[in-house]
Amino acid sequence: MKAVTWQGRRDVRVEDVPDPRIEEPTDAVVRITSSGLCGSDLHLYEVLTPFMTPGDILGHEPIGIVEEVGAGVPDLAVGDRVVVPFQIACGSCWMCLTGLPTQCETTQVTGEGMGAALFGYTRLYGAVPGAQAEYLRVPQAQYGPIKVPEGPPDDRFVYLSDVLPTAWQAFEYASLLPGGTLAVLGLGPIGEMACRIALARGAERVFGVDLVPERLDRASRRGVQTYDLTAFDDEKALVAAIRDETSGRGPDAVIDAVGTEAHGSAAARLAQTASALLPRKLSVPLAERFSVDRLGALYMAIELVRRGGTISLSGVYGGTADPIPLLTLFDKQIQLRMGQANVRRWTDEIMPYLTDEDPLGVEDFATHRLPLTEAPHAYEMFQRKQDGAIKILMQP
């Protein structure tokens, strides 16, 4: 089959790889019909390269048709249309039963000290072959796949794999009361969808911050009060502008949907780039012990949120030696919540929004649809923020 493979920093290729097969009774094999390109894939493209191995199959946002089912998967049948969550979880361990499939005790990558295995996301999360491919082996298929109806286009449901539950959890973790105010830093796919969810669920005002004109325009058309970072002399001026809109306090909650590749911090960017370029014998121990993130978005969130407010982190961070201003967090009495989205925890709540009325605008959410063979171009375009690329779906 054809699959998108990682070969090095900023080097992905579409290659022929062996077809997946049933290996355990709880496996299924799914023929992929659409697969998303995620902002967190860009971390693998450039920042998290020390944890990658040439030939790793990328991707974790698939929808497709079940082609084969193991004997231990009673509720799936060949021909079922399914969305596959990005995390792999059993559904029956203590963590899964308490709503934390990201910490599944069956699939935890204990050798790396990490949580549940993820599709297509480094050896830290199990080095499981990903979903930017023609076919996908799905472990723990007795729990993970979400059956969806035939008829509507893939775009109606494909975002249940990651974008929708990640944005939904970001809003849930923001603990916003009805009529509250929310700022979202970063208007990529997760940030913009979090804005849409917040407005649909009763936020009085949503402020969105970015520096890409197409993202700002798109969010503004959905009712978000947008701020272009480049229009201010510095970040303090932007913070002051939003505070002026919130009685001088700052918003009740802030979602950081940017993560490790925030703009700013030349020193942290240099460290990330140097780590990615070093030989693996040097880069891996450096990344495991002394890696740092570009923390511009997180620092802005801490400065911006009102005292006693909440910061919700949905952007991926990977640093092990990040300097965090605990004095400010403590003094402002800020609540901080974060983590990979617990996909199956939220899907039943999201489903009522995926109707013909399309209140969240999922069916026109993708800006680009490309064949899988154009994956290298898709990654470059998305990473460089070219051609208005905000969300890309690939079809095998």
C-alpha positions as MATLAB code, in Angstrom:
seq = 'MKAVTWQGRRDVRVEDVPDPRIEEPTDAVVRITSSGLCGSDLHLYEVLTPFMTPGDILGHEPIGIVEEVGAGVPDLAVGDRVVVPFQIACGSCWMCLTGLPTQCETTQVTGEGMGAALFGYTRLYGAVPGAQAEYLRVPQAQYGPIKVPEGPPDDRFVYLSDVLPTAWQAFEYASLLPGGTLAVLGLGPIGEMACRIALARGAERVFGVDLVPERLDRASRRGVQTYDLTAFDDEKALVAAIRDETSGRGPDAVIDAVGTEAHGSAAARLAQTASALLPRKLSVPLAERFSVDRLGALYMAIELVRRGGTISLSGVYGGTADPIPLLTLFDKQIQLRMGQANVRRWTDEIMPYLTDEDPLGVEDFATHRLPLTEAPHAYEMFQRKQDGAIKILMQP';
ca = [
       0.000    0.000    0.000;
       0.956    3.679   -0.271;
       1.728    5.523    2.959;
       3.257    8.827    4.089;
       6.576    8.102    5.787;
       8.887   10.282    7.832;
      12.478   10.267    6.533;
      14.054   13.211    8.338;
      13.562   16.827    9.301;
      11.159   18.399    6.796;
      11.343   15.241    4.697;
       8.186   13.153    4.256;
       7.660   10.791    1.328;
       4.885    8.631   -0.077;
       6.249    5.105   -0.274;
       5.114    1.534   -0.826;
       4.950   -0.305    2.506;
       3.512   -3.707    3.505;
      -0.253   -3.894    3.896;
      -1.396   -4.111    7.537;
      -2.974   -7.340    8.772;
      -4.814   -8.665   11.792;
      -2.221   -9.432   14.482;
      -4.412   -9.694   17.601;
      -8.036  -10.768   18.096;
      -8.920   -7.185   19.044;
      -7.551   -5.731   15.775;
      -9.415   -4.412   12.769;
      -8.127   -3.273    9.388;
      -9.703   -0.113    7.963;
      -9.506    1.143    4.381;
      -8.920    4.881    4.717;
     -11.149    7.224    2.701;
      -9.917   10.507    4.212;
      -7.109   11.391    6.604;
      -6.324   14.783    8.088;
      -3.046   16.635    8.355;
      -2.798   17.922   11.920;
      -0.831   20.770   13.438;
       0.797   18.264   15.772;
       2.090   16.419   12.679;
       4.187   19.522   12.059;
       5.942   18.963   15.392;
       7.172   15.646   13.957;
       8.076   17.399   10.704;
      10.557   19.648   12.486;
      10.736   19.758   16.296;
      10.341   16.208   17.642;
      12.675   14.581   15.125;
      14.936   13.020   17.824;
      12.049   10.673   18.689;
      11.327    9.635   15.087;
      12.730    6.769   13.031;
      13.061    6.903    9.236;
      10.172    4.991    7.723;
       7.644    5.833   10.465;
       4.140    6.106    8.976;
       2.500    9.397    9.911;
      -1.069   10.498   10.560;
      -3.792   10.106   13.184;
      -7.041   11.600   11.818;
      -8.752    8.897    9.723;
     -12.185    7.880    8.539;
     -12.744    4.776    6.464;
     -14.428    1.443    5.885;
     -13.787   -1.718    7.917;
     -12.158   -4.348    5.709;
     -11.280   -7.018    8.247;
     -12.207   -7.708   11.877;
     -10.511   -9.826   14.551;
     -12.431  -12.440   16.528;
     -12.343  -10.253   19.654;
     -14.233   -7.330   18.087;
     -17.943   -8.146   18.445;
     -19.468   -4.790   17.506;
     -17.784   -4.113   14.166;
     -18.478   -5.748   10.821;
     -16.859   -5.610    7.412;
     -18.334   -2.647    5.577;
     -18.944   -0.477    8.643;
     -18.004    3.175    8.223;
     -15.842    4.299   11.142;
     -13.821    7.199   12.485;
     -10.695    6.082   14.350;
      -9.610    8.188   17.366;
      -5.962    9.207   17.411;
      -5.313    7.402   20.707;
      -5.407    3.641   21.230;
      -7.310    2.574   24.333;
      -9.018   -0.552   25.648;
     -12.157    0.996   27.136;
     -12.212   -1.330   30.157;
      -9.242   -0.473   32.396;
      -9.567    1.830   35.414;
      -8.314    4.873   33.494;
     -10.656    4.329   30.555;
     -13.624    3.784   32.858;
     -12.893    7.088   34.608;
     -12.929    8.989   31.299;
      -9.177    9.090   30.681;
      -8.475    6.878   27.644;
      -5.346    8.956   27.003;
      -3.937    7.224   30.093;
      -5.173    3.715   29.172;
      -3.426    1.185   31.399;
      -3.536   -1.442   28.657;
      -1.720    0.582   26.014;
       0.437    2.916   28.151;
       3.938    3.127   26.703;
       5.505    2.356   30.066;
       8.992    1.892   28.659;
       9.021    5.595   27.777;
       7.056    6.682   30.847;
       4.212    7.928   28.647;
       0.435    7.526   28.408;
      -1.668    5.628   25.900;
      -0.245    4.703   22.511;
      -1.064    7.033   19.623;
      -1.232    6.427   15.903;
       1.719    7.781   13.941;
       3.351    9.690   16.783;
       6.981    8.846   17.650;
       8.484    6.060   19.702;
       7.404    7.929   22.849;
       3.852    6.841   22.036;
       4.551    3.353   20.769;
       5.717    3.990   17.180;
       2.344    2.699   15.944;
       1.980    2.998   12.133;
      -0.232    5.951   11.320;
      -3.257    6.751    9.204;
      -1.932    8.773    6.277;
      -2.058    5.595    4.265;
      -4.377    3.442    2.195;
      -5.037    1.028    5.074;
      -4.692    1.149    8.862;
      -4.376   -1.615   11.427;
      -6.481   -0.560   14.425;
      -5.532   -2.200   17.747;
      -8.174   -2.297   20.514;
     -10.889   -2.070   17.867;
     -13.450   -3.384   20.367;
     -13.462    0.151   21.822;
     -11.803    2.783   19.648;
     -13.601    3.046   16.289;
     -16.705    5.238   16.182;
     -19.388    3.961   13.821;
     -20.945    6.738   11.719;
     -23.773    6.585    9.187;
     -23.408    6.244    5.447;
     -24.477    9.148    3.288;
     -22.962   12.419    4.528;
     -19.484   13.324    3.234;
     -16.352   12.324    5.142;
     -15.998   15.937    6.285;
     -19.103   15.558    8.462;
     -17.443   13.019   10.749;
     -13.677   12.829   10.127;
     -12.934   15.498   12.746;
     -14.230   13.173   15.484;
     -10.788   11.556   15.244;
      -9.019   14.566   16.786;
     -10.074   18.140   15.946;
     -13.550   18.075   17.485;
     -12.748   16.226   20.745;
      -9.517   18.190   21.196;
     -11.317   21.508   20.762;
     -14.250   20.292   22.878;
     -11.933   19.239   25.709;
     -10.072   22.551   25.440;
     -13.366   24.326   26.040;
     -14.394   21.941   28.835;
     -11.049   22.401   30.571;
     -11.453   26.177   30.309;
     -14.334   25.821   32.838;
     -16.164   28.766   31.318;
     -19.464   29.689   32.957;
     -22.416   30.753   30.764;
     -21.891   34.337   29.662;
     -18.148   34.180   30.308;
     -15.331   35.561   28.167;
     -12.713   33.419   26.456;
      -9.490   34.169   24.589;
      -8.056   31.634   22.160;
      -4.398   31.932   21.217;
      -3.772   30.409   17.812;
      -6.524   30.103   15.187;
      -5.337   26.981   13.441;
      -7.757   24.032   13.212;
      -7.984   23.391   16.966;
      -8.101   27.026   18.009;
     -10.712   27.997   15.460;
     -12.889   24.976   16.236;
     -12.601   25.776   19.952;
     -13.935   29.265   19.143;
     -16.869   27.786   17.226;
     -17.666   25.390   20.067;
     -17.410   28.155   22.677;
     -19.853   30.386   20.800;
     -22.240   27.468   20.228;
     -22.151   26.630   23.924;
     -22.868   30.023   25.389;
     -19.672   32.057   25.637;
     -20.597   35.741   25.687;
     -17.498   36.872   23.826;
     -14.594   35.039   22.244;
     -11.315   36.804   21.450;
      -9.033   35.139   18.911;
      -5.328   35.914   18.476;
      -3.172   34.949   15.495;
      -0.889   36.519   12.923;
      -2.037   34.742    9.740;
      -4.513   36.942    7.814;
      -6.558   34.036    6.424;
      -7.042   32.541    9.880;
      -8.054   35.875   11.385;
     -10.535   36.541    8.582;
     -12.100   33.092    8.815;
     -12.567   33.281   12.581;
     -13.948   36.821   12.349;
     -16.625   35.655    9.907;
     -17.782   33.137   12.554;
     -18.301   35.824   15.223;
     -14.868   35.839   16.892;
     -13.384   39.205   17.928;
      -9.954   38.827   16.353;
      -6.586   40.410   17.104;
      -3.633   40.395   14.718;
      -0.468   39.960   16.773;
       1.555   41.848   14.165;
      -0.632   44.962   14.551;
       0.688   45.650   18.065;
       4.060   47.027   19.120;
       4.496   44.134   21.537;
       2.499   41.457   23.316;
       1.840   43.688   26.338;
      -0.048   46.094   24.068;
      -2.190   43.238   22.774;
      -2.892   42.032   26.324;
      -3.899   45.581   27.297;
      -6.277   45.800   24.323;
      -8.124   42.637   25.336;
      -8.181   43.653   28.998;
      -9.853   46.896   27.960;
     -12.681   44.763   26.555;
     -13.081   42.830   29.830;
     -13.437   45.560   32.466;
      -9.667   45.696   32.851;
      -9.442   42.176   34.295;
      -8.703   39.947   31.333;
     -10.833   37.083   30.006;
     -12.222   34.439   32.353;
     -10.306   31.725   30.514;
      -7.601   31.383   27.874;
      -7.050   28.444   25.535;
      -3.470   28.032   24.294;
      -3.934   26.249   20.975;
      -0.399   26.991   19.774;
       1.993   24.788   21.719;
       5.695   24.304   21.287;
       6.161   26.121   17.968;
       4.998   29.531   19.157;
       6.586   32.573   17.588;
       9.210   34.371   19.642;
      12.054   33.117   21.865;
      14.949   32.972   19.436;
      17.031   31.040   21.963;
      14.431   28.276   22.329;
      14.012   28.070   18.554;
      17.775   27.747   18.153;
      17.845   24.946   20.736;
      15.015   23.106   18.978;
      16.684   23.454   15.585;
      20.088   22.389   16.900;
      18.601   19.305   18.560;
      16.874   18.299   15.333;
      20.092   18.649   13.339;
      22.419   16.801   15.717;
      23.324   13.139   15.178;
      20.789   10.836   16.857;
      23.311    9.670   19.491;
      23.463   13.270   20.716;
      19.990   14.605   19.910;
      17.999   11.900   21.724;
      19.577   12.341   25.201;
      19.509   16.122   24.730;
      15.796   16.053   23.901;
      14.996   13.642   26.741;
      16.709   15.706   29.442;
      17.177   19.302   28.375;
      14.649   20.119   25.643;
      12.812   23.432   25.813;
       9.694   24.773   24.139;
       9.036   28.154   22.624;
       6.704   29.380   25.325;
       5.494   32.685   23.886;
       1.850   31.598   23.740;
       1.843   30.143   27.254;
       3.496   33.254   28.713;
       0.890   35.400   26.958;
      -1.904   33.232   28.346;
      -0.541   33.647   31.879;
      -0.322   37.414   31.434;
      -3.731   37.711   29.768;
      -6.075   35.574   31.874;
      -7.860   37.325   34.726;
      -6.912   36.602   38.324;
      -8.619   33.407   39.445;
      -9.141   32.392   35.821;
      -8.299   29.210   33.942;
      -5.759   28.353   31.250;
      -6.516   25.352   29.065;
      -3.599   23.936   27.071;
      -4.465   22.019   23.929;
      -1.326   22.900   21.986;
       1.310   20.169   22.214;
       4.341   20.873   24.400;
       7.342   18.575   24.489;
       9.961   20.285   26.634;
      11.566   18.669   29.657;
      13.347   21.769   31.008;
      10.892   24.610   30.408;
      11.064   27.682   32.677;
       7.559   28.295   34.054;
       6.695   31.453   36.070;
       5.222   29.693   39.077;
       5.243   32.888   41.144;
       2.818   34.520   38.708;
       0.647   31.412   38.422;
       0.447   31.189   42.205;
      -0.095   34.894   42.805;
      -2.839   35.172   40.174;
      -4.445   31.962   41.480;
      -4.597   30.545   37.963;
      -6.018   27.103   37.303;
      -4.131   25.163   34.627;
      -5.499   22.114   32.784;
      -3.956   20.263   29.878;
      -3.461   16.964   28.110;
      -4.228   14.919   25.029;
      -7.941   14.836   24.270;
      -9.846   11.886   25.709;
     -11.653   11.265   22.435;
     -14.283    8.701   23.426;
     -15.040   10.698   26.582;
     -16.555   13.448   24.430;
     -17.874   11.932   21.194;
     -21.415   11.255   22.423;
     -21.703   14.902   23.457;
     -20.374   16.121   20.100;
     -22.566   13.932   17.872;
     -25.735   16.072   18.227;
     -23.818   18.940   16.608;
     -23.015   16.886   13.479;
     -26.405   17.353   11.861;
     -27.542   18.552    8.450;
     -27.758   22.052    9.939;
     -23.999   21.825   10.617;
     -23.818   24.410   13.424;
     -20.036   23.994   13.771;
     -19.361   24.303   10.054;
     -17.534   20.988    9.746;
     -18.484   20.343    6.130;
     -16.606   23.373    4.847;
     -13.925   23.350    7.545;
     -11.190   21.927    5.272;
      -9.455   24.504    3.113;
      -7.666   21.921    0.969;
      -8.373   18.369   -0.197;
      -5.448   16.638   -1.838;
      -4.584   13.128   -2.982;
      -2.305   11.220   -0.631;
       0.421   11.294   -3.284;
       0.745   15.053   -2.718;
       1.514   14.678    0.999;
       5.035   16.218    0.771;
       3.530   19.337   -0.807;
       0.738   19.366    1.783;
       3.206   19.286    4.677;
       5.347   22.052    3.211;
       2.343   24.244    2.419;
       0.835   23.743    5.884;
       4.132   24.328    7.688;
       4.801   27.526    5.730;
       1.149   28.680    6.064;
       0.921   29.117    2.304;
      -2.103   29.334    0.013;
      -4.482   29.864    2.924;
      -3.870   26.321    4.204;
      -5.702   25.963    7.529;
      -7.008   22.389    7.382;
      -5.911   19.774    4.852;
      -7.608   16.442    4.172;
      -5.880   13.799    2.076;
      -7.588   11.021    0.161;
      -5.720    7.816   -0.747;
];
